[in-house]
Amino acid sequence: MHSSAIFLIEFGAIILGLGLLGRIAGRLKFSPIPLYLLAGLAFGEGGLLPMGASEEFVAIGAEIGVILLLLMLGLEYTASDLVSNLKTQYPAGLVDFTLNALPGAAMALLLGWGPVAAVVLAGVTWISSSGVIAKVMGDLGRLGNRETPVILSILVLEDLAMAVYLPIITALLAGVSLAAGSLTLAIALGVAGLVLFLALRYGRVISRFVSSDDPEKLLLVVLGLTLLVAGIAQQLQVSAAVGAFLVGIALSGEVAEGAHNLLSPLRDLFAAVFFVFFGLHTDPASIPPVIVPALALAVVTAATKIATGYFAAKRAGISAKGRWRAGGTLVARGEFSIVIAGLAVTAGIEPALGPLATAYVLILVIIGPLTARYTEPIAIRLTGGKRRAGMDGGVNPPKEEMLHPVEDGTGGRA
């Protein structure tokens, strides 16, 4: 009874604290992710107030948080959107991977962490934060801009790449043989291909099966299906997160919209728990020794993300201002970087990798909204660009036209 009371007190205090931090971040128009990470550092081992009784429950909540994050990302897109994006934007995706994954891999090798850690850190520096970027674009009123479909296309390609990358990481961290790792990847690709095929051919049937006018029944069916598929994916040595992402892709239409509205509060709750959980497993004292490489990585990969966005927007025929806005918006890293680093921390491959990833994400989550806002005016001033009519690329389109560029460019439901 006593331990139960302690658990309720600890967990209740964490949830209340997260709510207050979220309010503070909202008033400051700032992403709450760095505050959640700092809260985890404060409650973890070596922090101000170490947590005990509720840590196991928080670990389960964190796993659910990852699953819901990926499910919600999947709900933003249809299978046809993904196929279309692969056909039209793959050159930008290749540039994105080359410019942003290689610095992470190089840093890990320079630090002497070995090839497995290099693959992990490459993923940490590669993937932008869909959640943070979507919030920043909404706050800045850029959802109707001409560069927005380009930004969303890059994010979609990164999400797709995760369906291949996460199983590879899982196999590497588990230390399985080449044959077993190849089998894991083949299963992952087979499952992903099967889900995309079913979503393309029978998406309406699946959505009709899941659909319900009763919000309670819809919530239970979608959440239950997601957790079931995620668990099966985990048993097949495919990432549970990938399974959840594919479930989101398979749902479309009113079902996807209804599930998105119902699951958003749960996602926000468990995602916050996930970020706290990652912070719990990082000793604050371990961050100062890695702050220099984290800062160096942040500077280099902020520049490479800006270059990525500029290239993709230029290829799409966007004006100079829109190219710089696209690049600056893509800088933020967040949930995926922490998910990838979290897998490595759990596997125990390199003790310093978790602290480095935490410091790296904290830096870029803080400066990401700033680069989104100020990259364009600074770049135009430095390059001597002139503010002439027509260069905005859709900064102030008519209200009735604002959503069309987003929908036509990605078909997403963001």
XYZ file of C-alpha atoms in Angstrom:
414
model
C 0.000 0.000 0.000
C 2.834 2.350 0.890
C 4.656 1.729 -2.435
C 1.381 2.243 -4.300
C 0.914 5.624 -2.613
C 4.508 6.625 -3.429
C 3.962 5.623 -7.048
C 0.813 7.747 -7.313
C 2.547 10.724 -5.731
C 5.615 10.465 -7.972
C 3.741 9.858 -11.195
C 1.136 12.489 -10.405
C 3.868 15.022 -9.719
C 5.533 14.208 -13.057
C 2.307 14.595 -15.048
C 1.447 17.833 -13.244
C 4.941 19.148 -13.838
C 4.755 18.272 -17.545
C 1.454 20.092 -17.825
C 2.925 23.224 -16.272
C 6.002 23.027 -18.502
C 3.748 22.646 -21.538
C 1.848 25.777 -20.533
C 5.067 27.742 -20.140
C 6.284 26.563 -23.560
C 2.924 27.425 -25.119
C 2.972 30.970 -23.785
C 6.508 31.445 -25.055
C 5.533 29.880 -28.424
C 8.331 27.408 -27.918
C 8.618 23.634 -28.310
C 8.163 21.883 -24.925
C 10.569 19.061 -25.871
C 13.712 20.631 -24.310
C 11.759 21.316 -21.116
C 10.619 17.682 -20.981
C 14.194 16.490 -21.476
C 15.390 18.796 -18.709
C 12.643 17.465 -16.433
C 13.878 13.936 -17.093
C 17.421 14.983 -16.242
C 16.139 16.494 -12.989
C 14.195 13.368 -11.952
C 16.767 10.805 -13.116
C 19.792 9.296 -11.494
C 22.189 12.054 -10.534
C 19.437 14.650 -10.817
C 17.885 16.920 -8.221
C 15.098 14.509 -7.209
C 15.697 10.891 -8.347
C 12.542 8.864 -9.014
C 12.054 5.319 -7.766
C 8.691 3.592 -7.537
C 7.150 4.797 -10.786
C 10.132 4.319 -13.111
C 8.918 0.964 -14.503
C 5.504 2.420 -15.297
C 7.152 5.414 -16.959
C 9.198 3.004 -19.103
C 5.994 1.359 -20.375
C 4.432 4.767 -20.935
C 7.504 5.835 -22.913
C 7.167 2.818 -25.214
C 3.504 3.648 -25.820
C 4.590 7.235 -26.504
C 6.904 6.135 -29.321
C 4.154 3.979 -30.829
C 1.626 6.827 -30.752
C 4.116 9.313 -32.233
C 4.681 7.045 -35.216
C 0.975 6.220 -35.559
C 0.082 9.902 -35.719
C 2.777 10.519 -38.328
C 1.343 7.677 -40.391
C -2.145 9.162 -40.138
C -0.888 12.328 -41.830
C -0.301 10.525 -45.130
C -1.955 8.007 -47.438
C -0.190 5.180 -49.247
C -0.639 6.972 -52.587
C 0.995 10.085 -51.091
C 4.038 8.065 -50.109
C 4.366 6.426 -53.510
C 4.013 9.819 -55.229
C 6.627 11.405 -52.967
C 9.068 8.585 -53.626
C 8.761 9.115 -57.376
C 9.095 12.898 -57.411
C 11.268 13.843 -54.426
C 13.775 10.984 -54.080
C 16.741 13.118 -55.319
C 16.130 15.571 -52.474
C 15.861 12.627 -50.081
C 19.251 11.312 -51.215
C 20.814 14.745 -50.722
C 19.176 14.943 -47.289
C 20.675 11.597 -46.265
C 24.137 12.364 -47.639
C 24.495 15.832 -46.137
C 23.014 15.054 -42.711
C 23.766 11.413 -41.907
C 27.472 11.456 -42.794
C 28.448 14.116 -40.200
C 26.973 11.993 -37.406
C 28.725 8.849 -38.599
C 32.016 10.730 -38.969
C 31.745 12.162 -35.448
C 31.153 8.729 -33.916
C 34.188 7.307 -35.731
C 36.341 10.285 -34.717
C 35.338 9.690 -31.096
C 36.354 6.029 -31.447
C 32.871 4.607 -30.816
C 32.912 2.029 -33.604
C 30.761 1.321 -36.673
C 27.501 0.428 -34.860
C 27.512 3.696 -32.921
C 28.362 5.473 -36.183
C 25.206 4.100 -37.839
C 23.151 5.140 -34.806
C 24.551 8.678 -34.621
C 24.054 9.030 -38.385
C 20.333 8.503 -37.802
C 20.285 10.964 -34.916
C 21.710 13.749 -37.074
C 19.774 12.785 -40.210
C 16.106 12.948 -39.214
C 14.309 16.257 -38.681
C 11.521 16.614 -36.110
C 8.128 16.424 -37.824
C 6.344 17.468 -34.635
C 8.474 20.532 -33.934
C 8.516 21.608 -37.590
C 4.741 21.296 -37.979
C 4.248 23.425 -34.864
C 6.751 26.049 -36.028
C 5.126 26.367 -39.463
C 1.722 26.770 -37.832
C 3.002 29.392 -35.392
C 4.638 31.361 -38.212
C 1.558 31.143 -40.439
C 3.398 29.379 -43.252
C 1.113 26.404 -43.882
C -0.029 27.994 -47.158
C 3.429 28.932 -48.436
C 4.698 27.482 -51.702
C 7.717 25.907 -49.985
C 5.570 24.016 -47.456
C 4.887 20.991 -49.737
C 8.644 20.678 -50.273
C 9.263 20.639 -46.514
C 6.528 18.059 -45.947
C 7.881 15.903 -48.777
C 11.311 15.772 -47.117
C 9.660 14.787 -43.829
C 7.593 12.064 -45.544
C 10.720 10.607 -47.178
C 12.491 10.572 -43.815
C 9.505 8.816 -42.234
C 9.569 6.228 -45.032
C 13.298 5.726 -44.606
C 12.690 4.894 -40.958
C 10.748 1.799 -42.028
C 14.057 0.461 -43.370
C 16.510 2.133 -40.994
C 14.939 1.124 -37.660
C 15.003 -2.650 -38.368
C 18.640 -2.327 -39.429
C 19.471 -0.526 -36.185
C 17.523 -3.082 -34.148
C 19.487 -5.927 -35.733
C 22.849 -4.187 -35.300
C 22.191 -3.351 -31.655
C 21.089 -6.916 -30.958
C 24.409 -8.133 -32.358
C 22.780 -10.642 -34.705
C 24.634 -12.274 -37.572
C 24.635 -10.959 -41.140
C 22.174 -13.663 -42.185
C 19.814 -12.915 -39.295
C 20.109 -9.185 -39.920
C 19.339 -9.675 -43.607
C 16.310 -11.756 -42.656
C 15.121 -9.020 -40.297
C 15.459 -6.395 -43.019
C 13.722 -8.648 -45.548
C 10.829 -9.170 -43.125
C 10.616 -5.423 -42.471
C 10.581 -4.591 -46.173
C 8.087 -7.373 -46.833
C 5.747 -6.174 -44.097
C 6.062 -2.542 -45.236
C 5.422 -3.519 -48.851
C 2.438 -5.667 -47.877
C 0.881 -2.886 -45.790
C 1.386 -0.337 -48.585
C -0.164 -2.741 -51.095
C -3.157 -3.414 -48.835
C -3.526 0.291 -48.120
C -3.479 1.138 -51.826
C -5.858 -1.625 -52.889
C -8.044 -2.082 -49.817
C -7.570 1.111 -47.813
C -11.266 1.935 -47.955
C -12.189 -1.557 -46.767
C -9.782 -1.326 -43.816
C -11.041 2.148 -42.924
C -14.657 0.961 -43.186
C -13.890 -1.935 -40.828
C -12.323 0.389 -38.275
C -14.843 3.210 -38.727
C -17.437 3.952 -36.057
C -19.719 6.868 -35.299
C -19.085 6.281 -31.599
C -15.801 8.028 -30.603
C -15.248 5.550 -27.755
C -15.435 2.513 -30.064
C -13.260 4.189 -32.704
C -10.621 5.024 -30.094
C -10.588 1.488 -28.685
C -10.392 -0.195 -32.103
C -7.649 2.054 -33.504
C -5.567 2.017 -30.316
C -6.012 -1.732 -29.859
C -5.140 -2.451 -33.504
C -2.053 -0.245 -33.290
C -0.718 -1.858 -30.123
C -1.475 -5.340 -31.508
C 0.360 -4.714 -34.785
C 3.226 -3.015 -32.944
C 3.565 -6.037 -30.661
C 3.517 -8.469 -33.590
C 6.108 -6.348 -35.387
C 8.299 -6.476 -32.291
C 7.976 -10.269 -32.164
C 9.080 -10.462 -35.805
C 12.147 -8.393 -34.836
C 10.738 -5.416 -36.728
C 10.476 -2.139 -34.826
C 7.163 -1.636 -33.026
C 7.353 2.001 -34.097
C 7.429 0.979 -37.771
C 4.388 -1.245 -37.225
C 2.492 1.696 -35.742
C 3.553 3.964 -38.605
C 2.233 1.476 -41.167
C -1.098 1.185 -39.343
C -1.444 4.962 -39.624
C -0.748 4.820 -43.352
C -3.388 2.110 -43.849
C -6.138 4.308 -42.368
C -7.562 7.115 -44.460
C -10.455 9.514 -44.884
C -12.815 10.278 -42.004
C -11.386 7.416 -39.945
C -7.905 8.949 -40.043
C -9.246 12.391 -39.149
C -11.383 11.023 -36.312
C -8.538 8.896 -34.943
C -6.173 11.873 -35.174
C -8.512 14.046 -33.111
C -9.137 11.335 -30.511
C -5.523 10.215 -30.135
C -3.835 13.622 -30.122
C -4.207 14.143 -26.341
C -2.961 10.602 -25.634
C -0.021 11.121 -27.988
C 0.918 14.380 -26.297
C 0.732 12.752 -22.857
C 2.774 9.652 -23.631
C 5.196 11.519 -25.914
C 5.965 13.848 -23.013
C 6.494 10.772 -20.811
C 8.855 9.373 -23.454
C 11.047 12.461 -23.490
C 11.126 12.445 -19.697
C 12.061 8.756 -19.708
C 14.987 9.435 -22.054
C 16.173 12.170 -19.719
C 15.846 9.802 -16.747
C 18.476 7.515 -18.261
C 20.950 10.327 -18.806
C 23.127 11.469 -15.938
C 23.350 15.299 -16.068
C 27.014 15.034 -15.106
C 27.692 13.105 -18.330
C 26.589 15.992 -20.599
C 29.400 18.551 -20.038
C 32.118 16.184 -21.392
C 30.211 15.805 -24.693
C 28.934 19.376 -25.062
C 31.745 20.363 -27.481
C 31.129 17.547 -30.016
C 27.362 18.070 -29.599
C 27.710 21.772 -30.360
C 29.991 21.076 -33.327
C 27.526 18.552 -34.719
C 24.657 21.012 -34.197
C 26.439 23.777 -36.126
C 27.461 21.511 -39.017
C 24.108 19.733 -39.380
C 22.122 22.957 -39.043
C 24.039 24.223 -42.078
C 23.567 20.945 -43.986
C 19.810 20.934 -43.310
C 19.557 24.488 -44.599
C 21.426 23.364 -47.715
C 19.059 20.394 -48.059
C 15.948 22.568 -47.904
C 17.453 25.106 -50.299
C 18.272 22.377 -52.843
C 14.834 20.748 -52.607
C 12.985 24.063 -52.910
C 15.155 25.216 -55.827
C 14.455 21.934 -57.584
C 10.727 22.579 -57.106
C 11.025 26.042 -58.676
C 10.564 28.015 -55.442
C 11.941 31.572 -55.236
C 15.071 32.478 -53.253
C 13.192 33.515 -50.136
C 11.189 30.301 -50.110
C 14.363 28.239 -50.505
C 15.950 29.834 -47.442
C 12.710 29.449 -45.444
C 12.537 25.756 -46.367
C 16.124 25.191 -45.257
C 15.764 27.063 -41.983
C 12.546 25.239 -41.115
C 14.124 21.778 -41.438
C 16.859 22.380 -38.833
C 15.029 21.132 -35.714
C 15.661 17.562 -34.510
C 13.475 15.911 -31.916
C 11.412 12.767 -31.445
C 13.076 10.479 -34.024
C 16.570 11.432 -32.901
C 15.657 10.575 -29.325
C 13.948 7.325 -30.390
C 17.082 6.208 -32.250
C 19.423 7.205 -29.424
C 17.068 5.577 -26.913
C 17.443 2.218 -28.683
C 21.215 2.525 -28.427
C 21.090 3.546 -24.770
C 18.907 0.539 -23.934
C 21.343 -1.757 -25.769
C 24.271 -0.203 -23.882
C 26.614 0.114 -26.872
C 28.212 3.436 -25.893
C 27.596 5.237 -22.574
C 28.346 8.702 -23.985
C 25.952 8.375 -26.935
C 22.826 9.128 -24.859
C 24.234 12.315 -23.305
C 25.558 13.468 -26.693
C 22.168 12.913 -28.339
C 20.375 14.693 -25.503
C 22.660 17.734 -25.724
C 22.457 17.716 -29.542
C 18.634 17.606 -29.587
C 18.390 20.266 -26.877
C 20.574 22.620 -28.930
C 18.703 22.110 -32.202
C 15.224 22.107 -30.671
C 16.059 25.519 -29.204
C 17.654 27.050 -32.318
C 15.328 25.300 -34.817
C 12.449 27.780 -34.397
C 14.987 30.622 -34.606
C 16.482 29.383 -37.891
C 12.970 28.910 -39.271
C 12.189 32.553 -38.520
C 15.480 34.293 -39.320
C 17.384 32.246 -41.950
C 15.551 33.875 -44.860
C 15.985 37.559 -43.899
C 19.615 37.053 -42.860
C 20.479 35.099 -46.029
C 18.761 37.617 -48.314
C 20.582 40.491 -46.617
C 23.966 38.743 -46.811
C 23.497 37.784 -50.460
C 22.301 41.269 -51.362
C 18.875 40.010 -52.433
C 16.237 42.584 -53.228
C 12.752 42.516 -51.765
C 10.749 42.656 -54.885
C 7.207 41.644 -55.569
C 6.652 37.991 -56.304
C 9.663 36.710 -54.332
C 7.639 35.680 -51.317
C 6.485 32.492 -52.948
C 3.085 32.611 -51.341
C 3.676 34.342 -48.028
C 0.255 35.953 -48.052
C -1.983 33.926 -50.372
C -5.766 34.398 -50.252
C -7.369 32.491 -47.391
C -9.356 30.262 -49.719
C -6.102 29.194 -51.439
C -3.904 28.666 -48.394
C -4.528 24.962 -47.931
C -4.323 23.923 -51.576
C -0.529 24.034 -51.963
C -0.129 21.772 -48.924
C -2.730 19.288 -50.057
C -1.688 19.254 -53.694
C 1.996 18.955 -52.875
C 1.776 16.067 -50.411
C -1.809 15.010 -50.157
C -1.165 14.801 -46.441
C -3.618 15.478 -43.718
C -1.218 17.617 -41.647
